[in-house]
Amino acid sequence: MKYALLSDIHSNLEAFQAVAEDLAQEKVDDVFFLGDIVGYGADPGRCIELLQELTTHIIAGNHDWAAVGLTETGSFNPVAKTAIEWTAGKITSRQQTFLAQLPLIKNYPHSTVVHATPHHPEAWDYLLSLKEASQSFKYSDQHLCFIGHSHTPITFVKDQEGKISVLPDTAFTLKDGHRYIINVGSVGQPRDGNPHAAYGIYHADDARFTLKRIPYTIERAQEKIIEARLPPFLASRLAEGQ
Ligand code: ZN
């Protein structure tokens, strides 16, 4: 079985469509979405529709919950807050109900999917350091955990002796007895200096993970953000991958 792991679309329809075309070419068996369908970009409603066509395996991100008042926007920066208020006025009541019922975390037989951290998902902390990874590894004995939220691809691995390290590779085979936390990056607003949309593919049969980068028409997504009178920074950052 071949699974796709997508996160942080953030209402960027152009990036999401490019990834959806790639998914069709890859002939994946199923798609898992790790949160933040909306926020920042100009196409919240159409991104929700496209995601609903692709999968039912969808969890909530902080922006999804903020758009329907389930999470405080006190910790949001002013640009993110403006975009969330704009988003809340754009989506239909049916879409609001859909976002409001999304779970924070899901456990499957061999893996966990969560937006922020598996040990405290509702705090929306960023899992960026070995120390934070260690807390997350303690939470469960799952072999594999997929996350998003930081918009920066990174893999933490815990070996049989309990040593935790960062795996520099973007394509690798998972080892027996090792445990993994994999951040698959962001479809709609990458922040690792590479503006191409990011998503992960996991081949369950031979335990192989690959991070893919997909070019898309960034200029169109930027134009829509400007036309919608959203903060211009949300357009410029897409070209920088920041
Ligand atoms: Zn996000």
Tab-separated table of C-alpha atoms and ligand atoms in Angstrom:
chain	number	residue	atom	x	y	z
A	1	MET	CA	0.000	0.000	0.000
A	2	LYS	CA	1.125	3.488	-0.858
A	3	TYR	CA	-0.014	6.393	1.320
A	4	ALA	CA	0.271	10.143	0.851
A	5	LEU	CA	0.754	12.446	3.854
A	6	LEU	CA	-0.248	16.061	3.290
A	7	SER	CA	-0.202	18.968	5.724
A	8	ASP	CA	-0.715	22.742	5.894
A	9	ILE	CA	-2.527	23.493	2.623
A	10	HIS	CA	-3.503	26.907	4.019
A	11	SER	CA	-6.077	27.821	1.347
A	12	ASN	CA	-3.460	27.691	-1.423
A	13	LEU	CA	-5.499	26.089	-4.221
A	14	GLU	CA	-2.735	26.312	-6.851
A	15	ALA	CA	-0.267	24.385	-4.674
A	16	PHE	CA	-2.931	21.873	-3.645
A	17	GLN	CA	-4.056	21.218	-7.231
A	18	ALA	CA	-0.450	20.599	-8.302
A	19	VAL	CA	-0.050	18.104	-5.445
A	20	ALA	CA	-3.405	16.449	-6.276
A	21	GLU	CA	-2.231	15.934	-9.881
A	22	ASP	CA	0.974	14.368	-8.571
A	23	LEU	CA	-1.043	12.086	-6.259
A	24	ALA	CA	-3.016	10.843	-9.261
A	25	GLN	CA	0.213	10.066	-11.147
A	26	GLU	CA	1.660	8.326	-8.100
A	27	LYS	CA	-1.535	6.229	-7.830
A	28	VAL	CA	-1.552	6.390	-4.030
A	29	ASP	CA	-4.000	4.086	-2.233
A	30	ASP	CA	-5.008	6.603	0.412
A	31	VAL	CA	-4.393	10.164	1.554
A	32	PHE	CA	-3.951	11.413	5.129
A	33	PHE	CA	-4.229	15.113	5.923
A	34	LEU	CA	-2.399	16.471	8.992
A	35	GLY	CA	-4.203	19.764	9.560
A	36	ASP	CA	-4.470	23.428	8.490
A	37	ILE	CA	-6.633	23.311	5.386
A	38	VAL	CA	-7.386	27.029	5.781
A	39	GLY	CA	-5.691	30.245	6.912
A	40	TYR	CA	-3.271	32.575	5.059
A	41	GLY	CA	-4.372	31.901	1.434
A	42	ALA	CA	-7.289	33.072	-0.708
A	43	ASP	CA	-9.194	29.833	-1.474
A	44	PRO	CA	-10.435	28.288	1.792
A	45	GLY	CA	-13.743	26.967	0.455
A	46	ARG	CA	-12.343	25.327	-2.677
A	47	CYS	CA	-9.471	23.777	-0.729
A	48	ILE	CA	-11.953	22.212	1.717
A	49	GLU	CA	-13.978	20.834	-1.225
A	50	LEU	CA	-10.928	19.364	-2.963
A	51	LEU	CA	-9.701	17.762	0.258
A	52	GLN	CA	-13.124	16.238	0.901
A	53	GLU	CA	-12.971	14.688	-2.594
A	54	LEU	CA	-9.550	13.169	-1.851
A	55	THR	CA	-9.956	11.682	1.613
A	56	THR	CA	-11.866	11.271	4.864
A	57	HIS	CA	-8.636	10.916	6.900
A	58	ILE	CA	-8.458	14.535	8.035
A	59	ILE	CA	-7.373	16.030	11.363
A	60	ALA	CA	-7.600	19.588	12.643
A	61	GLY	CA	-4.880	22.219	12.564
A	62	ASN	CA	-4.849	25.330	14.755
A	63	HIS	CA	-6.015	27.508	11.837
A	64	ASP	CA	-8.937	25.155	11.075
A	65	TRP	CA	-10.124	25.354	14.663
A	66	ALA	CA	-9.403	29.089	14.948
A	67	ALA	CA	-11.590	29.753	11.884
A	68	VAL	CA	-14.571	28.305	13.780
A	69	GLY	CA	-13.736	29.745	17.203
A	70	LEU	CA	-12.500	26.501	18.785
A	71	THR	CA	-8.997	27.835	19.450
A	72	GLU	CA	-8.005	31.286	20.699
A	73	THR	CA	-6.169	33.478	18.198
A	74	GLY	CA	-4.292	35.240	21.041
A	75	SER	CA	-1.071	33.453	20.094
A	76	PHE	CA	-1.500	34.212	16.360
A	77	ASN	CA	0.633	36.944	14.818
A	78	PRO	CA	-1.380	39.892	13.406
A	79	VAL	CA	-1.118	38.646	9.813
A	80	ALA	CA	-2.350	35.163	10.721
A	81	LYS	CA	-5.164	36.681	12.782
A	82	THR	CA	-6.303	38.932	9.916
A	83	ALA	CA	-6.318	35.950	7.549
A	84	ILE	CA	-8.334	33.810	9.993
A	85	GLU	CA	-10.983	36.534	10.439
A	86	TRP	CA	-11.188	36.872	6.632
A	87	THR	CA	-11.454	33.075	6.276
A	88	ALA	CA	-14.256	32.818	8.839
A	89	GLY	CA	-16.344	35.173	6.696
A	90	LYS	CA	-15.675	33.260	3.461
A	91	ILE	CA	-16.548	29.642	4.275
A	92	THR	CA	-20.091	28.277	4.257
A	93	SER	CA	-21.889	27.207	7.438
A	94	ARG	CA	-21.625	23.609	6.240
A	95	GLN	CA	-17.854	24.023	5.910
A	96	GLN	CA	-17.712	25.592	9.376
A	97	THR	CA	-19.479	22.547	10.793
A	98	PHE	CA	-17.028	20.312	8.929
A	99	LEU	CA	-13.976	22.113	10.380
A	100	ALA	CA	-15.469	22.111	13.875
A	101	GLN	CA	-15.857	18.324	13.970
A	102	LEU	CA	-12.279	17.496	12.900
A	103	PRO	CA	-10.347	15.516	15.541
A	104	LEU	CA	-6.979	16.651	16.954
A	105	ILE	CA	-5.220	13.312	16.605
A	106	LYS	CA	-5.866	9.891	15.087
A	107	ASN	CA	-4.221	6.584	15.853
A	108	TYR	CA	-4.012	3.855	13.231
A	109	PRO	CA	-2.609	0.308	13.711
A	110	HIS	CA	1.022	1.327	13.012
A	111	SER	CA	1.017	5.090	13.113
A	112	THR	CA	-0.271	8.275	14.698
A	113	VAL	CA	-1.207	11.408	12.742
A	114	VAL	CA	-1.373	14.772	14.500
A	115	HIS	CA	-0.884	18.411	13.509
A	116	ALA	CA	1.402	19.665	16.314
A	117	THR	CA	2.664	17.197	18.969
A	118	PRO	CA	1.324	13.760	19.917
A	119	HIS	CA	1.835	14.346	23.672
A	120	HIS	CA	-0.107	17.631	23.876
A	121	PRO	CA	-1.886	18.291	20.562
A	122	GLU	CA	-4.228	21.035	21.801
A	123	ALA	CA	-1.270	23.209	22.926
A	124	TRP	CA	-0.177	23.588	19.268
A	125	ASP	CA	3.520	23.486	20.222
A	126	TYR	CA	6.193	23.217	17.552
A	127	LEU	CA	8.160	19.983	17.531
A	128	LEU	CA	11.563	21.240	16.396
A	129	SER	CA	14.185	20.058	18.905
A	130	LEU	CA	15.501	16.732	20.207
A	131	LYS	CA	14.103	17.626	23.644
A	132	GLU	CA	10.583	18.093	22.263
A	133	ALA	CA	10.966	14.949	20.174
A	134	SER	CA	11.901	13.020	23.318
A	135	GLN	CA	8.649	14.108	25.019
A	136	SER	CA	6.685	13.019	21.976
A	137	PHE	CA	8.395	9.627	21.765
A	138	LYS	CA	7.487	9.027	25.438
A	139	TYR	CA	3.816	9.559	24.724
A	140	SER	CA	3.271	6.311	22.823
A	141	ASP	CA	5.090	3.275	21.535
A	142	GLN	CA	3.905	3.742	17.958
A	143	HIS	CA	6.506	2.927	15.327
A	144	LEU	CA	5.625	5.973	13.284
A	145	CYS	CA	4.115	9.419	13.811
A	146	PHE	CA	3.391	11.940	11.065
A	147	ILE	CA	3.130	15.650	11.914
A	148	GLY	CA	2.942	19.105	10.285
A	149	HIS	CA	2.516	22.606	11.799
A	150	SER	CA	6.066	24.032	11.478
A	151	HIS	CA	5.940	23.939	7.642
A	152	THR	CA	9.505	22.574	7.760
A	153	PRO	CA	10.232	18.963	6.829
A	154	ILE	CA	12.264	17.118	9.470
A	155	THR	CA	12.563	13.516	10.683
A	156	PHE	CA	13.387	12.471	14.253
A	157	VAL	CA	14.440	8.885	14.851
A	158	LYS	CA	14.790	6.971	18.138
A	159	ASP	CA	17.022	3.910	17.931
A	160	GLN	CA	16.904	0.692	19.980
A	161	GLU	CA	19.185	2.179	22.665
A	162	GLY	CA	16.809	5.134	23.038
A	163	LYS	CA	19.103	7.640	21.332
A	164	ILE	CA	17.220	10.340	19.432
A	165	SER	CA	18.662	12.066	16.375
A	166	VAL	CA	17.621	14.020	13.294
A	167	LEU	CA	17.731	12.061	10.056
A	168	PRO	CA	19.082	14.315	7.297
A	169	ASP	CA	17.682	12.252	4.400
A	170	THR	CA	14.433	13.080	2.604
A	171	ALA	CA	14.091	9.514	1.274
A	172	PHE	CA	14.838	6.526	3.497
A	173	THR	CA	13.750	3.060	4.605
A	174	LEU	CA	12.484	2.786	8.161
A	175	LYS	CA	14.407	0.310	10.303
A	176	ASP	CA	12.797	-2.328	12.507
A	177	GLY	CA	13.007	-1.435	16.176
A	178	HIS	CA	13.515	2.252	15.419
A	179	ARG	CA	10.765	4.802	15.881
A	180	TYR	CA	10.102	7.836	13.729
A	181	ILE	CA	8.428	11.247	13.928
A	182	ILE	CA	8.212	12.668	10.417
A	183	ASN	CA	7.218	16.256	9.616
A	184	VAL	CA	6.073	16.212	5.985
A	185	GLY	CA	6.382	19.976	5.435
A	186	SER	CA	3.679	22.184	3.952
A	187	VAL	CA	1.693	21.982	0.714
A	188	GLY	CA	0.624	25.616	0.633
A	189	GLN	CA	3.217	27.663	2.533
A	190	PRO	CA	6.648	25.980	2.783
A	191	ARG	CA	9.061	27.684	5.205
A	192	ASP	CA	12.280	25.741	4.638
A	193	GLY	CA	13.592	28.040	1.915
A	194	ASN	CA	12.200	25.871	-0.889
A	195	PRO	CA	8.994	27.398	-2.329
A	196	HIS	CA	7.821	24.147	-3.977
A	197	ALA	CA	4.855	22.370	-2.338
A	198	ALA	CA	5.941	19.553	0.010
A	199	TYR	CA	4.254	16.263	0.859
A	200	GLY	CA	5.261	12.748	1.884
A	201	ILE	CA	4.741	9.293	0.422
A	202	TYR	CA	4.942	6.197	2.604
A	203	HIS	CA	5.254	2.766	0.985
A	204	ALA	CA	3.966	0.486	3.727
A	205	ASP	CA	5.049	-2.756	2.007
A	206	ASP	CA	8.764	-1.982	2.220
A	207	ALA	CA	8.595	0.765	4.904
A	208	ARG	CA	9.973	3.432	2.592
A	209	PHE	CA	9.364	7.170	3.026
A	210	THR	CA	9.965	9.856	0.395
A	211	LEU	CA	9.448	13.600	0.702
A	212	LYS	CA	8.312	15.095	-2.614
A	213	ARG	CA	8.567	18.731	-3.811
A	214	ILE	CA	6.122	19.916	-6.453
A	215	PRO	CA	6.436	23.203	-8.384
A	216	TYR	CA	3.217	25.178	-8.933
A	217	THR	CA	2.098	28.570	-10.264
A	218	ILE	CA	3.047	30.647	-7.221
A	219	GLU	CA	2.253	33.890	-9.094
A	220	ARG	CA	-1.443	32.992	-9.386
A	221	ALA	CA	-1.734	32.173	-5.671
A	222	GLN	CA	-0.017	35.508	-4.921
A	223	GLU	CA	-2.368	37.470	-7.209
A	224	LYS	CA	-5.406	36.005	-5.475
A	225	ILE	CA	-4.050	36.979	-2.033
A	226	ILE	CA	-3.543	40.567	-3.244
A	227	GLU	CA	-6.977	40.654	-4.952
A	228	ALA	CA	-8.587	39.429	-1.710
A	229	ARG	CA	-6.843	42.311	0.137
A	230	LEU	CA	-5.174	39.884	2.502
A	231	PRO	CA	-1.820	41.093	3.948
A	232	PRO	CA	0.702	41.325	1.037
A	233	PHE	CA	3.340	39.534	3.137
A	234	LEU	CA	1.257	36.371	2.737
A	235	ALA	CA	1.854	36.630	-1.023
A	236	SER	CA	5.548	37.565	-0.973
A	237	ARG	CA	6.545	34.819	1.449
A	238	LEU	CA	5.300	32.109	-0.941
A	239	ALA	CA	8.057	32.933	-3.455
A	240	GLU	CA	10.700	32.842	-0.716
A	241	GLY	CA	9.518	29.591	0.820
A	242	GLN	CA	9.493	31.362	4.194
B	1	ZN	ZN	0.154	25.665	9.334
